[in-house]
GROMACS .gro file of C-alpha atoms in nm:
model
  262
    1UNK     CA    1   5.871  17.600  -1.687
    2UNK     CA    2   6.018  17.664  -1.331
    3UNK     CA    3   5.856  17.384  -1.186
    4UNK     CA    4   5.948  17.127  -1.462
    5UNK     CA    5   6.328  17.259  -1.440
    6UNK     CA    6   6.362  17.238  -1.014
    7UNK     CA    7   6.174  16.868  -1.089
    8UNK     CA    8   6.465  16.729  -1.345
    9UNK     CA    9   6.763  16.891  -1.087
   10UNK     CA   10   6.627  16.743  -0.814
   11UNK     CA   11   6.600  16.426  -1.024
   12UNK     CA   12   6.986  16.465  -1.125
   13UNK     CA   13   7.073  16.504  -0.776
   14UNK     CA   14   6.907  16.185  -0.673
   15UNK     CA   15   7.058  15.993  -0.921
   16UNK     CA   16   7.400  16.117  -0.827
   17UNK     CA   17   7.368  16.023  -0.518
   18UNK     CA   18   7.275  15.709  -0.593
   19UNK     CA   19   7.569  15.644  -0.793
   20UNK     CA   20   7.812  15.762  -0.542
   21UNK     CA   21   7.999  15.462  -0.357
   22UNK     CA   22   7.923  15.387  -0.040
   23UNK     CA   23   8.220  15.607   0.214
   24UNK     CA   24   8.467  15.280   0.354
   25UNK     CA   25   8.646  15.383   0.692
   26UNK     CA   26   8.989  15.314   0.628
   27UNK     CA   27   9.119  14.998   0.753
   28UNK     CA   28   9.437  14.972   0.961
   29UNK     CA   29   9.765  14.785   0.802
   30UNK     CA   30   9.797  14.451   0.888
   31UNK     CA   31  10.055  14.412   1.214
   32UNK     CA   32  10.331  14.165   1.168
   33UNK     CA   33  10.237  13.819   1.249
   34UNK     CA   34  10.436  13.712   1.578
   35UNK     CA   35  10.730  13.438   1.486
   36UNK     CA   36  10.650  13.136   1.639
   37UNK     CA   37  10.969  13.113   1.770
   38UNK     CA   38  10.861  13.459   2.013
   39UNK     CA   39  10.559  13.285   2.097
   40UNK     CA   40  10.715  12.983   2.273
   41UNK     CA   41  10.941  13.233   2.436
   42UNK     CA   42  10.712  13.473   2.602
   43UNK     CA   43  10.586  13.285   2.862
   44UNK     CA   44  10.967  13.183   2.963
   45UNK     CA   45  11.062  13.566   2.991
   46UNK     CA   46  10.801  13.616   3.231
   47UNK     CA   47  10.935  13.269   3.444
   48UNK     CA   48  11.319  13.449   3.469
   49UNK     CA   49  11.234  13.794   3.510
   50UNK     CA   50  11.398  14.012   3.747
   51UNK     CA   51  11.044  14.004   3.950
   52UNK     CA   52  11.003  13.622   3.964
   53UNK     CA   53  11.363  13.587   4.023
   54UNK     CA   54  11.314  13.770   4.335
   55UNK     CA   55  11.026  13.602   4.467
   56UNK     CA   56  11.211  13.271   4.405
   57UNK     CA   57  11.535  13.350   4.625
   58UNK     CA   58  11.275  13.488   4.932
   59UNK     CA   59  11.107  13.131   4.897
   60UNK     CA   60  11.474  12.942   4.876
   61UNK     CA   61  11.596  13.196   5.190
   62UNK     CA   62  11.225  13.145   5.405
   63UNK     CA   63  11.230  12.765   5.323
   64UNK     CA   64  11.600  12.722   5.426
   65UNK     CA   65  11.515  12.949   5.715
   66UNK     CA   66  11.248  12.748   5.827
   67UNK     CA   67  11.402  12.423   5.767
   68UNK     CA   68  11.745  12.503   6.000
   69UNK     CA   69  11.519  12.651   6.285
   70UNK     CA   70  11.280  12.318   6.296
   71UNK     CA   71  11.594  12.140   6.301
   72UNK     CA   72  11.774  12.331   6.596
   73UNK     CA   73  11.386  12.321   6.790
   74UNK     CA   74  11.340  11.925   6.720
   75UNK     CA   75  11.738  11.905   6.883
   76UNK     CA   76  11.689  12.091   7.166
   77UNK     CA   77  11.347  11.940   7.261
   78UNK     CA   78  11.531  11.602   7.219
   79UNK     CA   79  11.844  11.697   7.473
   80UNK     CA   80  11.580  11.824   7.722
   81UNK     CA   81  11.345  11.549   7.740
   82UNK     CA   82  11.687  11.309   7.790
   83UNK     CA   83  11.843  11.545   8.051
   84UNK     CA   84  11.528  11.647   8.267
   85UNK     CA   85  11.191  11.356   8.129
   86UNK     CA   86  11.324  11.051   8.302
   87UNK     CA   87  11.230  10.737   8.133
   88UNK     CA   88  10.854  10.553   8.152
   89UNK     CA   89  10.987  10.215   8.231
   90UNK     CA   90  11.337   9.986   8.233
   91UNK     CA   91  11.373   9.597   8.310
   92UNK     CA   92  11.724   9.417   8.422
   93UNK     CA   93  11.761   9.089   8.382
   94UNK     CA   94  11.867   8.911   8.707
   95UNK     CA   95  12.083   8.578   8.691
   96UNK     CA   96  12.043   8.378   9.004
   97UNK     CA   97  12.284   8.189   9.123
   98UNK     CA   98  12.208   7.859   9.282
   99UNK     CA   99  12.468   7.671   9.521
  100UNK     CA  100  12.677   7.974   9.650
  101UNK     CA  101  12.465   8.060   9.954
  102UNK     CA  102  12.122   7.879  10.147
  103UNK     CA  103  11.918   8.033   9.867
  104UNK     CA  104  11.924   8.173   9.503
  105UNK     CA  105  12.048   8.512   9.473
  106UNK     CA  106  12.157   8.750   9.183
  107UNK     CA  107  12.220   9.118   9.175
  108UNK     CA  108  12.210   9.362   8.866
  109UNK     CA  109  12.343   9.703   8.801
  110UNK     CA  110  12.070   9.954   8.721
  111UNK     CA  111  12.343  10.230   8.596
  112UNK     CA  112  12.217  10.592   8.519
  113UNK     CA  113  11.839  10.460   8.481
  114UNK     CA  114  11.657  10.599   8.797
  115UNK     CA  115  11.621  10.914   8.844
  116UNK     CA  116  11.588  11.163   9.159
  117UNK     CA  117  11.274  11.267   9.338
  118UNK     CA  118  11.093  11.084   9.082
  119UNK     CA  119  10.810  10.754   9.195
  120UNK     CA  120  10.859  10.407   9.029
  121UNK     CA  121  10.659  10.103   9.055
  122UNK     CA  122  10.888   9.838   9.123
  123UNK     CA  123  10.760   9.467   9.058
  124UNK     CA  124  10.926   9.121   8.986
  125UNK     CA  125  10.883   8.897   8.671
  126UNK     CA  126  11.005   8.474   8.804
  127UNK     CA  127  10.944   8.275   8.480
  128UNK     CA  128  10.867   7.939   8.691
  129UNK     CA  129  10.792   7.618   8.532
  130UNK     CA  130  10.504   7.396   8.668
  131UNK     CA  131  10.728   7.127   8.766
  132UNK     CA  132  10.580   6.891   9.061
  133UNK     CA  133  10.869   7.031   9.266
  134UNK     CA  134  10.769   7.380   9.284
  135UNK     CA  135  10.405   7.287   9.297
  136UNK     CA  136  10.495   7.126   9.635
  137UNK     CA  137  10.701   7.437   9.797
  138UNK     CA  138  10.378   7.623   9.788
  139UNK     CA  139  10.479   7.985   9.899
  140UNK     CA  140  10.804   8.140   9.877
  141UNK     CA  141  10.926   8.453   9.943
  142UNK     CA  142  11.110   8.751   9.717
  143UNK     CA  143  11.346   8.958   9.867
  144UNK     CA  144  11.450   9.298   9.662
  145UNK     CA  145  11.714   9.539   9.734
  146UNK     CA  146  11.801   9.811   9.579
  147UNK     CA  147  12.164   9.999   9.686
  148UNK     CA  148  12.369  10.209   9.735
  149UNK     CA  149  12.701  10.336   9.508
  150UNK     CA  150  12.982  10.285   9.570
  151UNK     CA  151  13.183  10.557   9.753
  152UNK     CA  152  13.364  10.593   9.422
  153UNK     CA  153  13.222  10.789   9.151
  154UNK     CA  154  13.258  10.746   8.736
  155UNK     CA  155  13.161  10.448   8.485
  156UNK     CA  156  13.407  10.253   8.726
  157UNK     CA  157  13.156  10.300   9.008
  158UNK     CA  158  12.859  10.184   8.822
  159UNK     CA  159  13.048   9.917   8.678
  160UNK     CA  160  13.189   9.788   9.033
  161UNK     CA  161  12.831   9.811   9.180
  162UNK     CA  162  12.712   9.496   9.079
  163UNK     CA  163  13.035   9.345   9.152
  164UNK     CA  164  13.177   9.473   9.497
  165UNK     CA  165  13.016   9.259   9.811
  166UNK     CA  166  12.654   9.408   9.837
  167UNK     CA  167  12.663   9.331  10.253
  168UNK     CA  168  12.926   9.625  10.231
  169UNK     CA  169  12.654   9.814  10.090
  170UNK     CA  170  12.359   9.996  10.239
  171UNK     CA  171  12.008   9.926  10.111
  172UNK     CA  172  11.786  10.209  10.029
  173UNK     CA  173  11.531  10.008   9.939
  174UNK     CA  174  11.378   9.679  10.088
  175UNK     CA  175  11.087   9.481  10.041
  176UNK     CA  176  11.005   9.135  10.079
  177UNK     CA  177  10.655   8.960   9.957
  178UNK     CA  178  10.535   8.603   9.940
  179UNK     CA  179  10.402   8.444   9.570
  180UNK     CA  180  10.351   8.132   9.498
  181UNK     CA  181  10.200   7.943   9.208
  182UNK     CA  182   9.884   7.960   9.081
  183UNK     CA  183   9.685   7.662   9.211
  184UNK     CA  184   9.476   7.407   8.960
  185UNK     CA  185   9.262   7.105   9.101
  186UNK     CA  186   9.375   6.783   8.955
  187UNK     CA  187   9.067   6.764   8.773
  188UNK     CA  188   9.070   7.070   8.626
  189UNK     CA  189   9.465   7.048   8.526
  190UNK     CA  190   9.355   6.717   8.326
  191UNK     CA  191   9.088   6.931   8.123
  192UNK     CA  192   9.302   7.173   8.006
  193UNK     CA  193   9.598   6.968   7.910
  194UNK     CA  194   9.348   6.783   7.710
  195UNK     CA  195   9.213   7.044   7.549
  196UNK     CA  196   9.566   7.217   7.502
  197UNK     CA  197   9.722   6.858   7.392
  198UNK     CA  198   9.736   6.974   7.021
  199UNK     CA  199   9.937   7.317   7.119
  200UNK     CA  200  10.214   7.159   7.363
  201UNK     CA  201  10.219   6.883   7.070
  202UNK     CA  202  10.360   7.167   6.822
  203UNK     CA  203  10.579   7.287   7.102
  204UNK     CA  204  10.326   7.615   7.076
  205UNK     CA  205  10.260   7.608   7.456
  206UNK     CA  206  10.514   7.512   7.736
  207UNK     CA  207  10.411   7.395   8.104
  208UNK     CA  208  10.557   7.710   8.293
  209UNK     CA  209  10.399   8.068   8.433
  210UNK     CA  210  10.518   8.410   8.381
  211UNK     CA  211  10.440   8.490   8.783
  212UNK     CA  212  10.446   8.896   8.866
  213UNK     CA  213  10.537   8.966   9.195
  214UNK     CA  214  10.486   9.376   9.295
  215UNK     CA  215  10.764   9.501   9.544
  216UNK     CA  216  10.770   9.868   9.535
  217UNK     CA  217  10.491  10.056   9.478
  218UNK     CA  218  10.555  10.488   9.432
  219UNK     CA  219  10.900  10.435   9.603
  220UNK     CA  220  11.080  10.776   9.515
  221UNK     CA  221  11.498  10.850   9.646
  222UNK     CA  222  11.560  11.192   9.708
  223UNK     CA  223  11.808  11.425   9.533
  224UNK     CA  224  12.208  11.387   9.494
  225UNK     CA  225  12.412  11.051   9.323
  226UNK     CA  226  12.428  10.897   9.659
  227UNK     CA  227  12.052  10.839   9.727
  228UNK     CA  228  12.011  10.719   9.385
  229UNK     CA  229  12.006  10.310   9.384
  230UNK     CA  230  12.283  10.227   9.152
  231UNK     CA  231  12.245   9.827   9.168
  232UNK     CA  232  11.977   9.571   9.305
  233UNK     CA  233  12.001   9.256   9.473
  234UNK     CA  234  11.755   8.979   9.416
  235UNK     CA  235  11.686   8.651   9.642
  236UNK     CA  236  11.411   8.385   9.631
  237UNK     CA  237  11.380   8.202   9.976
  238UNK     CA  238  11.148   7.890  10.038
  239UNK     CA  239  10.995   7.818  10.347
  240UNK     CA  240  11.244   7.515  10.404
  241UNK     CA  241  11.614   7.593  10.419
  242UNK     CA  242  11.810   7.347  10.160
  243UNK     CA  243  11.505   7.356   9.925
  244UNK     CA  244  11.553   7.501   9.557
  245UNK     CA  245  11.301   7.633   9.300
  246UNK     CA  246  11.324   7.557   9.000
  247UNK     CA  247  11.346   7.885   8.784
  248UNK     CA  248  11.394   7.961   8.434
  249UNK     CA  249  11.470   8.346   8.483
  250UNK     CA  250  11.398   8.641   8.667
  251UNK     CA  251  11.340   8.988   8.575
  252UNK     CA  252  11.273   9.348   8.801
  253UNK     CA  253  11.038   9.624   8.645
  254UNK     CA  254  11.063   9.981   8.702
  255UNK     CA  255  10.778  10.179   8.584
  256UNK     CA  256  10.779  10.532   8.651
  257UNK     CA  257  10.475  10.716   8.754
  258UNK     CA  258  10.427  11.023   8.673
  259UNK     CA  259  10.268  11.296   8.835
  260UNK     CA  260  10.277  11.679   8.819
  261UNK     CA  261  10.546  11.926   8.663
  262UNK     CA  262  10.924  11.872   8.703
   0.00000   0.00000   0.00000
């Protein structure tokens, strides 16, 4: 009897179990859903937050900063390298004038250009045509001059230094050096007019020669205004007095050669 009544309560406790539902955890409540209206929002609070306001004036104050000092650097290296760099190279045009003295002369006022204790490479550019004429005066000489201003001082100096009589003036420069045209044998002068017919046709070529004639070479003028040339003087002499090139136009070079620290 024992045995038979601990079997049917075990049985009873089995099947209780078995009926009992299974234990759920509880869930939480749902949260609120998030307006869409908040959504959009969100990431725009974050953009003009006190924080990221901050960073954006530093970047406005280091960018204006930055800006204004590259400005004041680029304007001071700019009024330094005009007020101590002296230019690489300057021409002046020279117009001769024919029928005032025995030969072609011109002068030209070379301003503020040159500079002191500086060396410049000084050379002639005679735009000649090949005309019979100056084919036949074989060489011919170029005298350059470069002077002295004026005792007077001031943009009415400079301006009266190309005027005033240059014999009054004292040259601290001089050089004189033969050119003459470059020479082609008849043949050969028939060959390439031929073969250059088409060109001169369509007024693409002219008969003349760009002739470079080096005067000066590392000439330098030593400090103060009045050992600075402040205008030139130009004259083209042939061989036989009362003879006169034929010249389109004239031009003097100054390159400046540069050399060390200043």
């Amino acid at each position: 009897m024992s045995d038979s009544a601990e079997d049917s309560e075990k049985g009873v406790l089995i099947v209780a179990k078995a009926r009992l539902p299974p234990l759920v955890p509880p869930q939480p409540a749902p949260a609120n859903p998030q307006p869409p209206q908040d959504a959009i929002l969100t990431p725009l609070n974050a953009l003009i937050s006190a924080p990221a306001q901050r960073a954006y004036v530093s970047s406005i104050l280091l960018l204006t900063t930055s800006l204004v000092l590259a400005g004041i650097a680029i304007t001071a290296y700019t009024l330094f390298y005009y007020a101590y760099v002296p230019q690489i190279g300057f021409e002046r045009t020279v117009h001769l004038q024919f029928g005032d003295a025995a030969h072609p002369y011109g002068t030209a006022s070379l301003g503020a250009q040159l500079a002191s204790a500086q060396k410049y490479d000084v050379s002639v550019l005679l735009h000649l045509p090949r005309s019979p004429g100056n084919a036949v005066l074989g060489n011919f000489m170029v005298d350059l001059q470069l002077l002295a201003p004026p005792p007077t001082t001031g943009v009415a100096g400079m301006l009266s230094a190309a005027t005033s009589d240059e014999k009054e003036k004292e040259p601290l420069a001089q050089s004189r050096r033969p050119a003459i045209l470059t020479y082609y044998s008849p043949v050969v002068e028939h060959i390439l007019k031929t073969t250059e017919l088409p060109w001169y046709v369509l007024g693409l070529r002219h008969e003349d020669e760009m002739l470079r004639v080096s005067m000066l070479e590392g000439v330098e003028f030593a400090k103060g205004w009045r050992n600075v040339p402040a205008s030139l003087r130009l004259e083209v002499r042939t061989q036989e007095e009362g003879t006169r090139m034929q010249i389109y136009g004239c031009k003097v070079v100054f390159r400046a050669r540069f050399q060390g620290l200043r």
